[in-house]
XYZ file of C-alpha atoms in Angstrom:
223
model
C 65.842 -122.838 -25.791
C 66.036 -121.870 -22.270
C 69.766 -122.401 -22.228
C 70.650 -118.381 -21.157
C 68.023 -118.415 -18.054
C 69.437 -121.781 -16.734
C 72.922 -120.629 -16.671
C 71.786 -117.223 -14.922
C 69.933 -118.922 -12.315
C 70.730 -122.769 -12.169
C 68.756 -125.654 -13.175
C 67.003 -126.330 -9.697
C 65.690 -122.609 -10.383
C 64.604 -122.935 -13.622
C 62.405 -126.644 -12.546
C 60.973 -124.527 -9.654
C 59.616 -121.794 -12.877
C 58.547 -125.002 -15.110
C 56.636 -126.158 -12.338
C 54.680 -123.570 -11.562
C 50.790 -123.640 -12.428
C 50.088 -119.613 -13.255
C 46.041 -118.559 -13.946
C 46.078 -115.224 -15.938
C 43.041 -113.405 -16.209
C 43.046 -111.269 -18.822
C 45.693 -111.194 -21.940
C 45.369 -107.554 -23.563
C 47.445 -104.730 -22.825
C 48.900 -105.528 -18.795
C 48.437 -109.575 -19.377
C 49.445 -109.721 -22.748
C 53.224 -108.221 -21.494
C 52.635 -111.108 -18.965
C 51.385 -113.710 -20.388
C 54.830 -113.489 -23.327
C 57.119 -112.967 -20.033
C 56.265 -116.047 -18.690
C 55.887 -118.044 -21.797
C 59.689 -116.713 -22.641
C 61.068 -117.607 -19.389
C 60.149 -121.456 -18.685
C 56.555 -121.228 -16.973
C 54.812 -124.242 -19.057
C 51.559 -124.481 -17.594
C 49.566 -122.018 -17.828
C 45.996 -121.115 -17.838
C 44.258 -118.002 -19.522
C 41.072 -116.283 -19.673
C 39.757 -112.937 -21.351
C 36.422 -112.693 -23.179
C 37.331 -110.341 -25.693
C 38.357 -110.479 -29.478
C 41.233 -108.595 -31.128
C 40.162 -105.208 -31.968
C 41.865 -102.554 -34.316
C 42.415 -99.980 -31.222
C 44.396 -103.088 -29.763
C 47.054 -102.480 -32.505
C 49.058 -100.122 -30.428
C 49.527 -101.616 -27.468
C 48.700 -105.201 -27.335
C 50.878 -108.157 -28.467
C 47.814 -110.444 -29.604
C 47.145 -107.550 -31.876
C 48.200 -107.953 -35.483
C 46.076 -107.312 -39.239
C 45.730 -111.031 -39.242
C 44.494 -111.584 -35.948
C 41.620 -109.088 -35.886
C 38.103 -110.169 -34.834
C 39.584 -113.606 -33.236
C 39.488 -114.020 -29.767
C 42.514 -112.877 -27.978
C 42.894 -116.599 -26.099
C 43.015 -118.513 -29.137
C 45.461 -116.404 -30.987
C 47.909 -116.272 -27.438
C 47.338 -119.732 -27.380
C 48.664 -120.288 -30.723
C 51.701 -117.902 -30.090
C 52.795 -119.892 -27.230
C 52.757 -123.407 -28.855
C 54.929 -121.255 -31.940
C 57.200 -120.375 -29.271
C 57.565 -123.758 -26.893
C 55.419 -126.659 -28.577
C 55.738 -128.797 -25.727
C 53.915 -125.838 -23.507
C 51.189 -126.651 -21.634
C 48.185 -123.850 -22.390
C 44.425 -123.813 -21.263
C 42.575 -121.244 -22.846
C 39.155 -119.986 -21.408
C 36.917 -117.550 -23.837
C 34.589 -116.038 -21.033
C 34.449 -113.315 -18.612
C 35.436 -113.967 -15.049
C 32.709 -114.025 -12.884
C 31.335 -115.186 -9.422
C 29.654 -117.896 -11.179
C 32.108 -119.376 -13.612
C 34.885 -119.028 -10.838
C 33.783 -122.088 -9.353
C 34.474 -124.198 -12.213
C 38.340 -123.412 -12.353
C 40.812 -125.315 -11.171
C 41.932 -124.753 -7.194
C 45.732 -126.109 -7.390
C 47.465 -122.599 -9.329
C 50.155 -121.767 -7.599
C 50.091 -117.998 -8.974
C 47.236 -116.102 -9.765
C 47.848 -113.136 -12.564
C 45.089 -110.513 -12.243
C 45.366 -108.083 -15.432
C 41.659 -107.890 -15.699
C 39.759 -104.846 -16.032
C 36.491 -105.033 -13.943
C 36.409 -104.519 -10.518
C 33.726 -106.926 -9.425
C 36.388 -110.224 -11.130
C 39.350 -108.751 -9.211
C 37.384 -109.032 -6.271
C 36.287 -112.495 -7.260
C 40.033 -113.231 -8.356
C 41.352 -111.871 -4.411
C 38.285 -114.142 -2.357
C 39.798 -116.972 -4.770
C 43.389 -116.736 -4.065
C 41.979 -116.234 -0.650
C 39.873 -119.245 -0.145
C 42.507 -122.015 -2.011
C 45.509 -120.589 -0.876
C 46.945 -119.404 -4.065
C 49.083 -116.232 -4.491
C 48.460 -113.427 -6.182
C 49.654 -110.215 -7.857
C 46.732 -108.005 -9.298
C 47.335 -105.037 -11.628
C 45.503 -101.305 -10.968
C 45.279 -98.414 -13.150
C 47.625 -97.901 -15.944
C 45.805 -96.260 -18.316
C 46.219 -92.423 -18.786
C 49.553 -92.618 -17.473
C 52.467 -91.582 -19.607
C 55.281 -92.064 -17.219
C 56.182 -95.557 -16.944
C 59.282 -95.037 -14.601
C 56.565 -94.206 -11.675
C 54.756 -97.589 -12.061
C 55.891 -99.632 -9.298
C 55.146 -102.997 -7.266
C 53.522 -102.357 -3.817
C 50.758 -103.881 -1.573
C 46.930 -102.691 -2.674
C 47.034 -100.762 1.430
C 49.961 -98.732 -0.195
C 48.576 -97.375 -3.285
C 48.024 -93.568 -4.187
C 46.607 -91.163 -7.003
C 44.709 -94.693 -8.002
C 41.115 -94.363 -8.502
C 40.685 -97.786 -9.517
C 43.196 -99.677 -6.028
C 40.865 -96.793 -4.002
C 37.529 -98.574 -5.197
C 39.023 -101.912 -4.430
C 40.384 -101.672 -1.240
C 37.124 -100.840 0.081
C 35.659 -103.546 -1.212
C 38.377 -105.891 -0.072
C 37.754 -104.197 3.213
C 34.012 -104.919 2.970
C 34.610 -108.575 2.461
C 37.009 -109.004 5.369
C 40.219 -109.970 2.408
C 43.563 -109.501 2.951
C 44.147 -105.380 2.040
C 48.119 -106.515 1.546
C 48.332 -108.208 -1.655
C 51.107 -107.075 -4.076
C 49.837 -105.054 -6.873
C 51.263 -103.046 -9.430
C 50.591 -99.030 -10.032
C 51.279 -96.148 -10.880
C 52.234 -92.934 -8.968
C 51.378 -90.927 -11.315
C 47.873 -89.392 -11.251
C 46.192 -90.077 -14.538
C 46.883 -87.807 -17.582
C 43.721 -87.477 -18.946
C 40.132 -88.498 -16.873
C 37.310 -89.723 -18.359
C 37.350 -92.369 -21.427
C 40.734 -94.388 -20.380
C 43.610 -94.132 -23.279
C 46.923 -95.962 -23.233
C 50.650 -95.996 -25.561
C 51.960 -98.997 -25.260
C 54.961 -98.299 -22.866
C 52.956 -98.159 -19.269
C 51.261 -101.596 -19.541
C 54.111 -103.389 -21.203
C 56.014 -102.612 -17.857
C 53.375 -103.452 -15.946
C 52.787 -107.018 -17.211
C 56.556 -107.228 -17.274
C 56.962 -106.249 -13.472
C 54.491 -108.814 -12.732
C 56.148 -111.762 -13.951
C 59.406 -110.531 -12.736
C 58.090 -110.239 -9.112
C 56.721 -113.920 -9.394
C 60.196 -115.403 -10.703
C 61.956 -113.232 -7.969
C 59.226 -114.954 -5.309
C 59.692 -118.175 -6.829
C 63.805 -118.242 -7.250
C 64.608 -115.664 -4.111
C 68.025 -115.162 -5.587
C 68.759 -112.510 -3.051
């Protein structure tokens, strides 16, 4: 099935992408772009977490989302979608929020870490992980209320701007004495609307997308 991606990048590529052990923390809007990227392009061990159950708002945007998923939780139904895709996948789904506490259960040997969570306090907990265990990461800021989706971008967290949500965490990554130069995706654009946070489906879609594609570019280094 992966036939078209080994002959683009050569099967040596391709077993450096099956290898790789990617935790993905959150599966909605941002991580549910991710989370199909990687299942599509030969990443077969993969772990997920997100608390939350499909909801009818998450029709618009979300891939877990369909009439017959509604009210199941969102890591049992991706879970499901990945074994229809590659049976011989390798997926461990978690149905809890990501805290301080629970943290310390997971596994230490990911080579990737996928942060499309939405809480501030578990992408600080995500960044002193990666930290600690040596484990890359790529954590994804503010999308909502953004309409423009050719101004979201990957950058390093120091580098961000008209972000609210990178602003809050780089002090606390200061705070904690972590590393202020992770890669992150954002937006340029200042948000559309303030308040209650709104989203079409186009600006998170990229953003899980330009996730993944960073870690196969990091993983491959075809240039």
């Amino acid at each position: 099935m992966y036939k078209r991606i080994i002959n683009l990048i050569g099967e040596e590529s391709f077993t450096k992408i099956k290898n790789t052990k990617i935790l993905l923390v959150g599966v909605g809007g941002v991580g549910g772009f991710a989370y199909e990227a990687l299942i599509r392009s030969g990443f077969q061990n993969i772990t997920i977490i997100d608390k939350d159950k499909v909801e009818i708002t998450n029709l618009n945007r979300q891939l877990v989302a369909t009439l017959d998923t509604l009210d199941k939780a969102k890591v049992i139904v991706a879970k499901d979608k990945a074994l229809r895709i590659n049976e011989n996948i390798k997926i461990t789904a978690i149905e809890a929020f990501l805290d301080e506490n629970n943290i310390k259960t997971l596994e230490k040997d990911f080579d990737y870490i996928i942060d499309a969570c939405d809480t501030l306090n578990a992408k600080l907990e995500l960044i002193k992980f990666a930290s600690i265990n040596n484990i890359k990461i790529i954590s994804s800021m503010g999308v909502g209320n953004r309409l423009d989706a050719n101004l979201i971008k990957i950058t390093r967290l120091d580098k961000t701007c008209n972000d609210p949500l990178a602003k809050r965490l780089r002090k606390l990554v200061k705070e904690n004495n972590l590393n202020n130069k992770i890669p992150v995706v954002c937006s340029e654009e200042l948000p559309y609307k303030k308040g209650e946070v709104n989203s079409m489906i186009t600006s998170p879609g990229i953003a899980g997308l330009l996730m993944v594609n960073y870690i196969i570019n990091d993983i491959i280094k075809p240039y």
